[in-house]
Amino acid sequence: MDSPRLVELGQQLRVDSVRAAAAAGSGHPTSSMSAADLLAVLFARRFRYDFERPAHPGNDRFVLSKGHASPLLYAAYKAAGAIDDEELLTYRMLGSRLEGHPTPRRLPWVETATGSLGQGLPVGVGIALSGKRLDRAGYRVWVLCGDSELAEGSVWEAAEHAGYEELDNLTVIVDVNRLGQRGPTRHGHDLDAYARRFRAFGWHTVEVDGHDVEDIGRAYGEAVSTAGQPTAILARTLKGKGVQDVQDREGLHGKPLPDADEAIAELGGQRDLRVRVQEPPAARAPHPVRSGDLRLPRWETGDEVATRDAYGKALAALGTARGDVVALDGEVSDSTRAEFFAKEHPDRFFECYIAEQQLVASAVGLATRGWVPYASSFAAFLTRAHDFVRMAAVGGAGINVVGSHAGVAIGEDGPSQMGVEDLAMFRAVHGSTVLYPCDAHQTAALVAAMADLDGIRYLRTSRGKTPVLYGPDEEFPVGGSKVLRSSADDRLTVVAAGVTVHEALKAADALAADGVPVRVIDLYSVKPVDRETLRTAAGQTGCLLTVEDHHPEGGLGDAVVEAFLDGRPTPRLVRLAVRDMPGSATPAEQLRTAGIDAESIAAAAQLLVESAVLR
């Protein structure tokens, strides 16, 4: 497409952005208008994509990090023939595929959900890692960012990682339009301020006039010819470009134009140009070896094994059986035990260093390319990446997240290292699965099961060694539980998971010696929870005592309560949990101080049995 038609295409994208927002009565047309020429040149001259085959292995990948500029993306889809004008005008309406911020749940051409700023580039890095290290395909990853979001630390985690990995298949286009939501950005139109930052992380940078189509075209050509470095194109643009009443003016972010008809006329009226996006080059999708012969590790009953060790060994075994499994870690693989996978499958292991946002973002990017990622770090540090987990769920990404060193049971390191909020955090994620195994064989089985689940899957592992309770052939269906102690005379039920299962068993043995039989349930599946087993136990014993190495809010106790929120009578429920801020102490001292050790469980049970409420 020649330059005059490129200029016209940019104007068409502006007009259609204005029309879409006007029809919706909301949206971000001015943010779309600033980047219109950037996207017009990309689609017309550089982007290689088959809209009929979004899974084509040779397709370039485009991520709209500034997801609020969705009218621009949808206008480009219309120009490419992927949607029609009628659908464009359903923008933001109930039932429309064209949401306020794009998600792959609705549109097959969208790589990842965006809208929480600062996430597009980190996920783009994950996609580029897949292309360079796993797919070994020639596709390029293009990410369009706004200048406001470059204030997010996650952007610079991504920039450093991309530079370190020499991702020359990655280009970020920064729409430097000077204005944020409430006023000017930190650096305004100072392109060099951004360029210095990217160059410090090993990027090749190009500064351009973001409304000069030839200048933009040259920049894209420079990006694709640069070897050994990712490229950042820093484009000076004007928000609301082309309409005098709104161009480069504050106070108009996130609002339809005051007079859409007048603005459309000023932009030259409606057009119906079509852009022929280049065909992707021929490419073969990787075919990972999948032997189907999964040989999980085995231990002897009674052996002392940390569930984190079982995780690492099971993941390595899963990686042998399935070539689509990849592992990522946040520079603690010697503690999470992801190092076992790294040693056996170094080509499929990704070291993300201490950058938990990039860790999860890389996992999301790899998942978009069909890989099955397991991302691990300390449970406490995954809180930093929670927004990436949340947005992964919004986009329907399938990733496995593993948090080690959970709870006060880690001992002397103290509260900064203790994950005591993680169950609540992951339970709150839409469509998530939350698992908390208590022994090695249970851990291994659940690691394998996670690979075939959908959505966000979280596995909680422990630092200290615990006895192997189950045999190697025991089955642990997701959504299930195990009843470890049971009799017709049980006075109450103790519900535990992970390290507290072992404390509950000790307490049950001590209570039995005193003539007080209690039931013990290993609730390894925290979400979904085994409602039927809990309801049966409640009906037969009259009281449930939950014990968890976690804060009382949102953890095991709350999961148990929700099993009874269907209108039926709720049983008496007492919860033992970590209620005070811990300090440094041995693991045994930590459990005792928190009131979740065997002695505390037995004492609580005795009080309940002696109370008049119980039969």
Coordinates of C-alpha atoms in Angstrom, one line a residue:
M1 CA 0.0 0.0 0.0
D2 CA 1.5 3.4 -1.0
S3 CA 1.9 6.3 1.3
P4 CA -1.3 8.2 0.4
R5 CA -3.4 5.2 0.9
L6 CA -1.7 4.5 4.2
V7 CA -2.6 8.0 5.3
E8 CA -6.2 7.3 4.3
L9 CA -6.2 4.0 6.1
G10 CA -5.0 5.8 9.3
Q11 CA -7.8 8.2 8.9
Q12 CA -10.3 5.4 8.4
L13 CA -9.1 3.8 11.6
R14 CA -9.7 7.1 13.4
V15 CA -13.1 7.5 12.0
D16 CA -14.2 4.0 12.9
S17 CA -12.8 4.4 16.4
V18 CA -14.9 7.5 16.8
R19 CA -18.0 5.7 15.4
A20 CA -17.6 2.7 17.6
A21 CA -17.2 4.8 20.8
A22 CA -20.1 7.0 19.8
A23 CA -22.4 4.0 19.2
A24 CA -21.4 2.6 22.6
G25 CA -21.6 5.9 24.4
S26 CA -18.3 5.1 26.1
G27 CA -14.8 4.1 25.2
H28 CA -11.4 5.6 24.5
P29 CA -11.4 7.1 20.9
T30 CA -8.7 9.7 21.6
S31 CA -6.3 7.0 22.7
S32 CA -7.1 5.1 19.6
M33 CA -6.6 8.1 17.3
S34 CA -3.1 8.7 18.5
A35 CA -1.9 5.2 17.4
A36 CA -4.0 4.9 14.2
D37 CA -1.1 5.5 11.8
L38 CA 1.2 3.1 13.8
L39 CA -1.3 0.3 13.4
A40 CA -2.2 1.2 9.8
V41 CA 1.4 0.8 8.6
L42 CA 1.9 -2.3 10.7
F43 CA -1.1 -4.1 9.2
A44 CA -0.5 -2.9 5.7
R45 CA 3.3 -3.5 5.4
R46 CA 4.7 -5.7 8.1
F47 CA 2.2 -7.9 9.9
R48 CA 2.0 -11.5 8.6
Y49 CA -1.2 -13.1 9.7
D50 CA -4.0 -15.5 8.4
F51 CA -7.2 -14.3 10.1
E52 CA -8.9 -17.5 8.9
R53 CA -6.2 -19.6 10.7
P54 CA -5.4 -17.8 14.0
A55 CA -3.5 -20.9 15.1
H56 CA -1.2 -20.9 12.1
P57 CA 2.3 -21.5 13.4
G58 CA 3.8 -18.9 11.1
N59 CA 1.5 -16.1 12.2
D60 CA 3.1 -13.0 13.7
R61 CA 1.6 -12.1 17.1
F62 CA 0.2 -8.8 18.0
V63 CA -0.5 -7.7 21.6
L64 CA -2.5 -4.5 22.3
S65 CA -1.0 -3.7 25.7
K66 CA -3.0 -0.4 25.9
G67 CA -6.2 -2.4 25.9
H68 CA -8.4 0.6 26.4
A69 CA -7.6 1.5 22.8
S70 CA -9.7 -1.4 21.7
P71 CA -11.7 0.7 19.2
L72 CA -8.5 1.0 17.1
L73 CA -7.9 -2.8 17.2
Y74 CA -11.5 -3.5 16.1
A75 CA -11.3 -0.9 13.4
A76 CA -8.1 -2.6 12.1
Y77 CA -9.9 -6.0 12.3
K78 CA -12.7 -4.5 10.1
A79 CA -10.1 -3.1 7.6
A80 CA -8.6 -6.6 7.4
G81 CA -12.0 -8.1 6.8
A82 CA -12.1 -10.1 10.0
I83 CA -15.3 -8.3 11.2
D84 CA -17.9 -6.2 9.4
D85 CA -19.2 -2.7 10.0
E86 CA -22.3 -4.0 11.6
E87 CA -20.4 -5.8 14.3
L88 CA -18.0 -2.9 14.8
L89 CA -21.0 -0.8 15.9
T90 CA -21.9 -3.4 18.6
Y91 CA -18.8 -2.3 20.6
R92 CA -19.3 -2.6 24.3
M93 CA -22.8 -3.9 24.0
L94 CA -24.3 -6.9 25.8
G95 CA -23.4 -10.1 24.0
S96 CA -20.9 -8.4 21.6
R97 CA -17.5 -10.0 21.0
L98 CA -16.1 -6.5 21.0
E99 CA -15.5 -5.8 24.7
G100 CA -14.3 -2.6 26.2
H101 CA -10.9 -4.3 26.6
P102 CA -10.1 -7.2 24.3
T103 CA -9.9 -10.8 25.5
P104 CA -9.1 -14.1 23.7
R105 CA -12.2 -15.6 25.3
R106 CA -14.2 -13.6 22.7
L107 CA -11.9 -13.1 19.8
P108 CA -9.5 -15.7 18.4
W109 CA -7.1 -13.1 17.1
V110 CA -6.4 -11.7 20.6
E111 CA -3.4 -13.2 22.2
T112 CA -4.0 -12.2 25.8
A113 CA -6.4 -10.2 27.9
T114 CA -5.2 -6.6 28.4
G115 CA -6.6 -3.6 30.2
S116 CA -4.6 -3.8 33.4
L117 CA -1.7 -1.7 32.1
G118 CA 1.8 -2.9 32.1
Q119 CA 1.0 -6.5 31.2
G120 CA 1.1 -6.6 27.4
L121 CA 4.9 -6.4 27.1
P122 CA 5.6 -9.0 29.8
V123 CA 3.3 -11.5 28.1
G124 CA 4.8 -10.6 24.7
V125 CA 8.1 -11.5 26.1
G126 CA 6.7 -14.9 27.0
I127 CA 5.4 -15.4 23.4
A128 CA 8.7 -14.3 22.0
L129 CA 10.6 -16.8 24.3
S130 CA 8.4 -19.5 22.9
G131 CA 9.1 -18.5 19.3
K132 CA 12.9 -18.3 19.8
R133 CA 13.5 -21.2 22.2
L134 CA 10.7 -23.7 21.7
D135 CA 8.8 -23.2 18.5
R136 CA 11.9 -22.1 16.6
A137 CA 9.6 -20.4 14.2
G138 CA 10.1 -17.1 12.3
Y139 CA 7.1 -15.3 13.6
R140 CA 7.5 -11.9 15.2
V141 CA 5.8 -10.5 18.2
W142 CA 4.6 -6.9 18.0
V143 CA 3.4 -5.1 21.2
L144 CA 1.7 -1.7 21.1
C145 CA 2.1 0.1 24.5
G146 CA 1.0 3.5 25.7
D147 CA 3.5 5.8 27.3
S148 CA 1.5 6.0 30.6
E149 CA 2.0 2.3 31.3
L150 CA 5.7 2.6 31.1
A151 CA 5.5 3.8 34.7
E152 CA 4.7 0.2 35.7
G153 CA 7.5 -1.8 37.1
S154 CA 6.4 -4.9 35.2
V155 CA 7.3 -3.2 32.0
W156 CA 10.9 -2.9 33.1
E157 CA 11.0 -6.5 34.4
A158 CA 10.0 -7.4 30.8
A159 CA 12.5 -5.0 29.2
E160 CA 15.4 -6.4 31.2
H161 CA 14.3 -10.0 30.5
A162 CA 13.9 -9.4 26.8
G163 CA 17.3 -7.7 26.6
Y164 CA 19.0 -10.5 28.5
E165 CA 17.4 -13.2 26.3
E166 CA 18.3 -11.2 23.1
L167 CA 14.7 -11.5 21.8
D168 CA 15.3 -10.0 18.4
N169 CA 11.9 -11.4 17.4
L170 CA 10.2 -8.9 19.7
T171 CA 9.2 -5.2 18.9
V172 CA 7.5 -2.9 21.2
I173 CA 5.8 0.2 19.7
V174 CA 5.3 2.9 22.3
D175 CA 2.6 5.4 21.5
V176 CA 4.0 8.5 23.2
N177 CA 1.0 10.7 23.1
R178 CA 2.0 12.7 26.2
L179 CA -1.4 12.5 28.0
G180 CA -2.5 10.0 30.5
Q181 CA -5.9 9.7 32.2
R182 CA -5.8 12.8 34.4
G183 CA -3.2 14.9 32.6
P184 CA 0.4 14.8 31.3
T185 CA 2.6 11.7 31.7
R186 CA 5.8 11.8 33.6
H187 CA 8.1 12.4 30.6
G188 CA 5.6 14.0 28.2
H189 CA 7.0 13.9 24.6
D190 CA 10.6 13.3 25.7
L191 CA 11.3 10.3 23.5
D192 CA 14.9 10.1 24.6
A193 CA 13.9 9.7 28.2
Y194 CA 12.3 6.4 27.2
A195 CA 15.0 5.5 24.8
R196 CA 17.7 5.8 27.5
R197 CA 15.8 3.3 29.6
F198 CA 15.3 0.8 26.9
R199 CA 18.9 1.0 25.8
A200 CA 20.1 0.4 29.3
F201 CA 18.4 -3.0 29.2
G202 CA 20.0 -3.9 25.9
W203 CA 17.3 -2.8 23.4
H204 CA 17.8 -1.3 20.0
T205 CA 15.7 1.9 19.9
V206 CA 14.2 4.0 17.1
E207 CA 12.6 7.4 17.6
V208 CA 9.9 8.4 15.0
D209 CA 7.2 10.8 14.2
G210 CA 4.2 8.6 14.9
H211 CA 2.0 10.3 12.2
D212 CA 4.6 10.1 9.4
V213 CA 3.8 6.8 7.6
E214 CA 7.1 6.7 5.8
D215 CA 9.0 7.3 9.0
I216 CA 7.0 4.6 10.7
G217 CA 7.6 2.2 7.8
R218 CA 11.4 2.7 8.0
A219 CA 11.3 2.1 11.8
Y220 CA 9.5 -1.2 11.3
G221 CA 12.0 -2.2 8.6
E222 CA 14.9 -1.4 11.0
A223 CA 13.2 -3.5 13.7
V224 CA 12.9 -6.7 11.6
S225 CA 16.5 -6.4 10.4
T226 CA 18.1 -5.9 13.9
A227 CA 19.8 -9.0 15.2
G228 CA 20.5 -10.0 18.8
Q229 CA 18.4 -7.2 20.3
P230 CA 14.7 -6.5 20.8
T231 CA 13.6 -3.2 19.3
A232 CA 11.6 -0.4 20.9
I233 CA 10.0 2.1 18.5
L234 CA 9.2 5.3 20.3
A235 CA 6.6 7.2 18.4
R236 CA 5.7 10.8 19.1
T237 CA 2.0 11.2 18.6
L238 CA -0.9 13.4 19.5
K239 CA -3.9 12.1 21.5
G240 CA -7.1 12.7 19.5
K241 CA -5.0 13.3 16.3
G242 CA -7.0 14.9 13.5
V243 CA -9.8 16.6 15.4
Q244 CA -8.9 20.1 16.4
D245 CA -11.3 20.3 19.4
V246 CA -9.8 17.2 21.1
Q247 CA -6.3 16.9 19.7
D248 CA -3.6 17.0 22.4
R249 CA -6.1 18.3 25.0
E250 CA -6.5 17.2 28.6
G251 CA -9.8 16.0 30.1
L252 CA -11.0 13.8 27.3
H253 CA -9.5 10.4 28.2
G254 CA -12.1 7.6 28.2
K255 CA -14.9 9.7 26.7
P256 CA -16.6 9.6 23.3
L257 CA -16.0 12.7 21.2
P258 CA -18.4 15.6 22.0
D259 CA -19.7 15.8 18.5
A260 CA -18.9 12.5 16.6
D261 CA -20.5 13.6 13.3
E262 CA -18.5 16.8 13.2
A263 CA -15.3 14.9 14.1
I264 CA -15.9 12.3 11.4
A265 CA -16.5 15.1 8.8
E266 CA -13.2 16.8 9.9
L267 CA -11.4 13.4 9.5
G268 CA -12.7 13.2 5.9
G269 CA -15.8 11.1 6.4
Q270 CA -16.3 7.4 6.4
R271 CA -14.1 5.1 4.2
D272 CA -14.2 1.5 3.3
L273 CA -10.5 0.7 2.6
R274 CA -9.4 -2.9 2.9
V275 CA -5.9 -3.9 3.8
R276 CA -4.4 -7.2 2.7
V277 CA -2.4 -8.4 5.6
Q278 CA 0.6 -10.5 4.4
E279 CA 0.3 -14.2 4.4
P280 CA 2.4 -15.9 7.1
P281 CA 5.4 -17.9 5.9
A282 CA 5.1 -21.7 5.8
A283 CA 5.9 -23.1 9.2
R284 CA 5.4 -26.4 11.0
A285 CA 3.9 -26.5 14.5
P286 CA 6.2 -28.2 17.0
H287 CA 5.2 -31.7 17.8
P288 CA 6.4 -32.3 21.4
V289 CA 7.1 -35.9 22.2
R290 CA 4.4 -37.4 24.4
S291 CA 5.3 -40.9 25.3
G292 CA 2.2 -41.5 27.5
D293 CA 4.5 -43.6 29.8
L294 CA 4.4 -41.5 32.9
R295 CA 6.5 -43.0 35.7
L296 CA 6.0 -40.9 38.7
P297 CA 8.5 -41.2 41.6
R298 CA 7.8 -43.7 44.4
W299 CA 8.6 -43.7 48.1
E300 CA 8.1 -46.1 50.9
T301 CA 5.2 -45.5 53.4
G302 CA 6.6 -43.8 56.4
D303 CA 9.5 -42.2 54.6
E304 CA 10.1 -38.5 55.5
V305 CA 9.8 -36.5 52.2
A306 CA 9.1 -32.8 51.7
T307 CA 6.2 -32.1 49.3
R308 CA 8.4 -29.6 47.5
D309 CA 10.9 -32.4 46.8
A310 CA 8.0 -34.6 45.5
Y311 CA 6.9 -31.7 43.3
G312 CA 10.3 -31.3 41.6
K313 CA 10.8 -35.0 41.0
A314 CA 7.2 -35.5 39.7
L315 CA 7.6 -32.5 37.4
A316 CA 10.8 -33.9 36.0
A317 CA 9.0 -37.2 35.4
L318 CA 6.1 -35.4 33.7
G319 CA 8.5 -33.6 31.5
T320 CA 9.9 -36.9 30.3
A321 CA 6.5 -38.2 29.5
R322 CA 5.2 -35.0 27.9
G323 CA 7.2 -32.8 25.7
D324 CA 4.7 -30.0 26.0
V325 CA 5.4 -29.4 29.6
V326 CA 7.7 -26.4 30.5
A327 CA 8.9 -25.1 33.8
L328 CA 9.7 -21.6 35.0
D329 CA 11.1 -20.4 38.3
G330 CA 11.9 -17.1 40.0
E331 CA 15.5 -17.8 41.0
V332 CA 14.6 -20.1 43.8
S333 CA 14.6 -23.4 42.0
D334 CA 16.9 -24.9 44.5
S335 CA 14.2 -24.3 47.1
T336 CA 11.1 -24.9 45.1
R337 CA 12.9 -28.0 43.6
A338 CA 12.1 -26.9 40.0
E339 CA 15.8 -27.5 39.6
F340 CA 15.1 -31.2 39.2
F341 CA 13.2 -30.4 36.0
A342 CA 15.9 -27.9 34.9
K343 CA 18.6 -30.6 35.1
E344 CA 16.7 -33.1 33.1
H345 CA 15.1 -30.8 30.6
P346 CA 17.2 -27.6 30.3
D347 CA 15.8 -26.7 26.9
R348 CA 12.3 -26.4 28.5
F349 CA 13.3 -24.6 31.6
F350 CA 13.0 -20.8 31.9
E351 CA 14.9 -18.9 34.6
C352 CA 13.0 -15.7 35.3
Y353 CA 15.1 -14.5 38.2
I354 CA 13.5 -12.5 41.0
A355 CA 10.8 -10.9 38.9
E356 CA 7.6 -12.7 39.8
Q357 CA 5.4 -10.6 37.5
Q358 CA 7.5 -11.6 34.5
L359 CA 7.5 -15.2 35.8
V360 CA 3.7 -15.4 35.6
A361 CA 3.6 -13.3 32.4
S362 CA 6.1 -15.6 30.7
A363 CA 3.9 -18.6 31.7
V364 CA 0.9 -16.9 30.1
G365 CA 2.8 -16.2 27.0
L366 CA 4.0 -19.7 26.7
A367 CA 0.5 -21.0 27.3
T368 CA -0.8 -19.0 24.4
R369 CA 1.5 -21.0 22.1
G370 CA 0.2 -24.3 23.4
W371 CA 2.7 -25.2 26.0
V372 CA 1.8 -26.4 29.5
P373 CA 3.7 -24.2 32.0
Y374 CA 4.5 -24.8 35.6
A375 CA 5.7 -21.6 37.3
S376 CA 7.1 -21.8 40.8
S377 CA 8.3 -19.5 43.5
F378 CA 7.8 -19.0 47.3
A379 CA 4.1 -18.8 48.0
A380 CA 4.7 -15.5 49.8
F381 CA 6.2 -13.8 46.7
L382 CA 3.4 -14.8 44.4
T383 CA 1.4 -12.0 45.9
R384 CA 3.5 -9.7 43.7
A385 CA 2.1 -11.4 40.6
H386 CA -1.5 -11.6 41.7
D387 CA -2.7 -9.1 39.1
F388 CA -1.1 -11.2 36.3
V389 CA -2.8 -14.3 37.7
R390 CA -6.1 -12.3 37.8
M391 CA -5.7 -11.2 34.2
A392 CA -4.7 -14.7 33.1
A393 CA -8.0 -15.8 34.3
V394 CA -9.8 -13.0 32.5
G395 CA -8.1 -14.2 29.3
G396 CA -8.8 -17.9 29.9
A397 CA -5.1 -18.8 30.1
G398 CA -4.2 -22.2 31.4
I399 CA -1.2 -22.1 33.7
N400 CA 0.1 -24.0 36.7
V401 CA 1.4 -22.0 39.6
V402 CA 3.3 -23.6 42.5
G403 CA 4.0 -21.9 45.8
S404 CA 6.5 -23.5 48.1
H405 CA 7.5 -22.6 51.7
A406 CA 3.9 -22.1 52.7
G407 CA 2.7 -21.3 56.1
V408 CA 4.4 -20.8 59.5
A409 CA 5.8 -24.3 59.3
I410 CA 8.8 -23.0 57.4
G411 CA 10.2 -22.0 60.8
E412 CA 13.0 -19.6 61.5
D413 CA 12.9 -17.4 58.4
G414 CA 10.0 -15.5 59.8
P415 CA 6.8 -13.9 58.5
S416 CA 8.3 -12.2 55.4
Q417 CA 8.9 -15.6 53.9
M418 CA 5.7 -17.3 55.0
G419 CA 2.8 -17.7 52.5
V420 CA -0.2 -17.4 54.8
E421 CA -2.5 -15.6 52.3
D422 CA -2.0 -17.7 49.2
L423 CA -5.0 -20.1 49.5
A424 CA -7.3 -17.1 49.8
M425 CA -5.6 -15.3 46.9
F426 CA -5.9 -18.2 44.5
R427 CA -9.4 -19.3 45.7
A428 CA -10.6 -15.9 44.7
V429 CA -9.5 -16.2 41.1
H430 CA -12.3 -17.1 38.7
G431 CA -12.4 -20.7 37.7
S432 CA -9.2 -21.6 39.6
T433 CA -8.2 -24.9 41.1
V434 CA -6.4 -24.9 44.5
L435 CA -4.6 -28.0 45.7
Y436 CA -2.7 -28.6 49.0
P437 CA -1.1 -32.1 49.3
C438 CA 0.2 -33.5 52.5
D439 CA 2.5 -36.2 51.3
A440 CA 4.8 -37.2 48.5
H441 CA 2.6 -39.5 46.5
Q442 CA -0.4 -37.2 46.8
T443 CA 1.8 -34.3 45.5
A444 CA 3.1 -36.4 42.6
A445 CA -0.3 -37.4 41.5
L446 CA -1.7 -33.9 41.7
V447 CA 1.3 -32.5 39.7
A448 CA 0.4 -34.9 36.9
A449 CA -3.3 -34.2 37.1
M450 CA -2.8 -30.4 36.9
A451 CA -1.4 -30.7 33.4
D452 CA -4.9 -31.6 32.0
L453 CA -7.0 -29.0 33.9
D454 CA -8.2 -25.7 32.6
G455 CA -7.7 -22.3 33.9
I456 CA -5.5 -21.2 36.8
R457 CA -4.2 -24.2 38.8
Y458 CA -2.4 -23.6 42.1
L459 CA -0.4 -26.2 44.1
R460 CA 0.8 -25.4 47.6
T461 CA 4.0 -27.2 48.8
S462 CA 5.8 -27.4 52.1
R463 CA 9.4 -26.9 53.0
G464 CA 9.7 -29.5 55.8
K465 CA 9.7 -33.2 55.5
T466 CA 6.5 -35.1 56.4
P467 CA 5.7 -38.8 56.5
V468 CA 4.5 -40.6 53.4
L469 CA 0.9 -41.6 54.2
Y470 CA -0.3 -43.0 50.9
G471 CA 0.8 -45.7 48.6
P472 CA 2.1 -45.0 45.1
D473 CA -1.1 -46.2 43.4
E474 CA -3.5 -44.2 45.5
E475 CA -5.8 -41.9 43.4
F476 CA -6.5 -38.3 44.2
P477 CA -9.2 -36.9 42.0
V478 CA -9.4 -33.1 41.9
G479 CA -12.4 -32.2 44.0
G480 CA -12.0 -35.1 46.3
S481 CA -10.7 -35.8 49.8
K482 CA -9.4 -38.7 51.9
V483 CA -11.0 -39.8 55.1
L484 CA -8.0 -41.0 57.2
R485 CA -9.8 -41.8 60.5
S486 CA -13.5 -42.8 60.8
S487 CA -15.8 -44.8 63.0
A488 CA -19.5 -44.9 63.8
D489 CA -18.8 -43.3 67.2
D490 CA -16.9 -40.2 66.0
R491 CA -17.7 -37.2 68.2
L492 CA -16.5 -34.6 65.7
T493 CA -14.5 -34.2 62.4
V494 CA -11.1 -32.6 62.0
V495 CA -10.6 -31.2 58.6
A496 CA -7.0 -30.5 57.6
A497 CA -4.7 -30.1 54.6
G498 CA -1.0 -30.2 54.0
V499 CA 1.2 -30.1 57.1
T500 CA -1.8 -30.0 59.5
V501 CA -3.0 -33.4 58.3
H502 CA -0.1 -34.9 60.2
E503 CA -0.9 -32.8 63.2
A504 CA -4.5 -33.9 63.0
L505 CA -3.6 -37.6 62.9
K506 CA -1.4 -37.2 66.0
A507 CA -4.2 -35.4 67.7
A508 CA -6.7 -38.1 66.7
D509 CA -4.5 -40.9 68.1
A510 CA -4.1 -39.0 71.4
L511 CA -7.9 -38.4 71.6
A512 CA -8.6 -42.0 70.8
A513 CA -6.4 -43.1 73.7
D514 CA -8.5 -40.9 75.9
G515 CA -11.7 -42.5 74.6
V516 CA -12.7 -39.7 72.2
P517 CA -12.9 -41.0 68.6
V518 CA -12.7 -38.3 66.0
R519 CA -12.9 -38.4 62.2
V520 CA -10.0 -36.9 60.2
I521 CA -10.4 -35.6 56.6
D522 CA -7.5 -34.8 54.4
L523 CA -9.0 -32.0 52.3
Y524 CA -6.2 -31.8 49.7
S525 CA -8.6 -30.2 47.1
V526 CA -9.3 -26.8 48.6
K527 CA -11.1 -25.7 45.4
P528 CA -13.2 -27.4 44.2
V529 CA -14.1 -28.8 47.6
D530 CA -15.5 -32.2 48.4
R531 CA -19.0 -31.1 49.5
E532 CA -20.5 -34.6 49.9
T533 CA -17.8 -35.9 52.2
L534 CA -18.0 -32.8 54.4
R535 CA -21.8 -32.9 54.5
T536 CA -21.7 -36.6 55.4
A537 CA -19.2 -35.9 58.2
A538 CA -21.2 -33.0 59.5
G539 CA -24.4 -35.1 59.6
Q540 CA -22.7 -38.0 61.3
T541 CA -20.5 -36.1 63.8
G542 CA -22.3 -32.8 64.3
C543 CA -19.3 -30.6 64.3
L544 CA -16.4 -29.7 62.1
L545 CA -13.0 -28.5 63.3
T546 CA -10.8 -27.0 60.6
V547 CA -7.1 -26.5 61.1
E548 CA -4.9 -24.7 58.6
D549 CA -1.5 -23.2 58.3
H550 CA -2.9 -20.1 56.8
H551 CA -4.8 -17.0 57.9
P552 CA -8.5 -17.7 58.8
E553 CA -9.7 -15.4 56.0
G554 CA -10.3 -17.1 52.7
G555 CA -8.5 -20.4 53.4
L556 CA -9.5 -23.9 54.3
G557 CA -12.1 -23.0 56.9
D558 CA -13.9 -20.7 54.4
A559 CA -13.7 -23.4 51.8
V560 CA -15.5 -25.8 54.2
V561 CA -18.1 -23.2 55.1
E562 CA -19.0 -22.7 51.5
A563 CA -19.9 -26.4 51.2
F564 CA -23.0 -25.6 53.3
L565 CA -24.2 -22.4 51.7
D566 CA -27.0 -24.1 49.8
G567 CA -29.8 -23.5 52.3
R568 CA -29.4 -26.6 54.3
P569 CA -28.7 -26.4 58.1
T570 CA -25.1 -25.4 58.7
P571 CA -23.2 -27.6 61.2
R572 CA -21.2 -26.2 64.1
L573 CA -17.9 -25.1 62.7
V574 CA -14.8 -24.2 64.7
R575 CA -11.6 -22.9 63.0
L576 CA -8.0 -23.1 64.0
A577 CA -5.7 -20.9 61.9
V578 CA -2.8 -18.5 62.0
R579 CA -4.3 -15.5 63.7
D580 CA -1.2 -13.6 65.1
M581 CA 1.8 -12.3 63.3
P582 CA 4.5 -14.9 63.7
G583 CA 8.2 -14.3 64.4
S584 CA 11.2 -16.5 64.1
A585 CA 11.0 -20.0 65.8
T586 CA 11.4 -23.6 64.9
P587 CA 8.7 -25.2 62.8
A588 CA 7.3 -27.1 65.8
E589 CA 7.3 -23.9 67.9
Q590 CA 5.6 -22.0 65.1
L591 CA 2.8 -24.6 64.9
R592 CA 2.4 -24.6 68.6
T593 CA 2.4 -20.8 68.9
A594 CA -0.2 -20.5 66.1
G595 CA -2.4 -23.1 67.9
I596 CA -2.5 -25.5 65.0
D597 CA -0.2 -28.3 66.3
A598 CA -1.5 -31.7 67.5
E599 CA -1.7 -30.7 71.1
S600 CA -3.8 -27.6 70.2
I601 CA -6.1 -29.6 68.0
A602 CA -6.6 -32.2 70.7
A603 CA -7.3 -29.5 73.3
A604 CA -9.8 -27.8 71.0
A605 CA -11.5 -31.1 70.3
Q606 CA -11.8 -32.0 74.0
L607 CA -13.4 -28.6 74.8
L608 CA -15.9 -29.2 72.0
V609 CA -16.8 -32.7 73.1
E610 CA -17.2 -31.5 76.7
S611 CA -19.5 -28.6 75.7
A612 CA -23.2 -29.1 75.9
V613 CA -23.6 -28.4 72.2
L614 CA -22.3 -31.8 71.2
R615 CA -24.1 -35.1 71.7

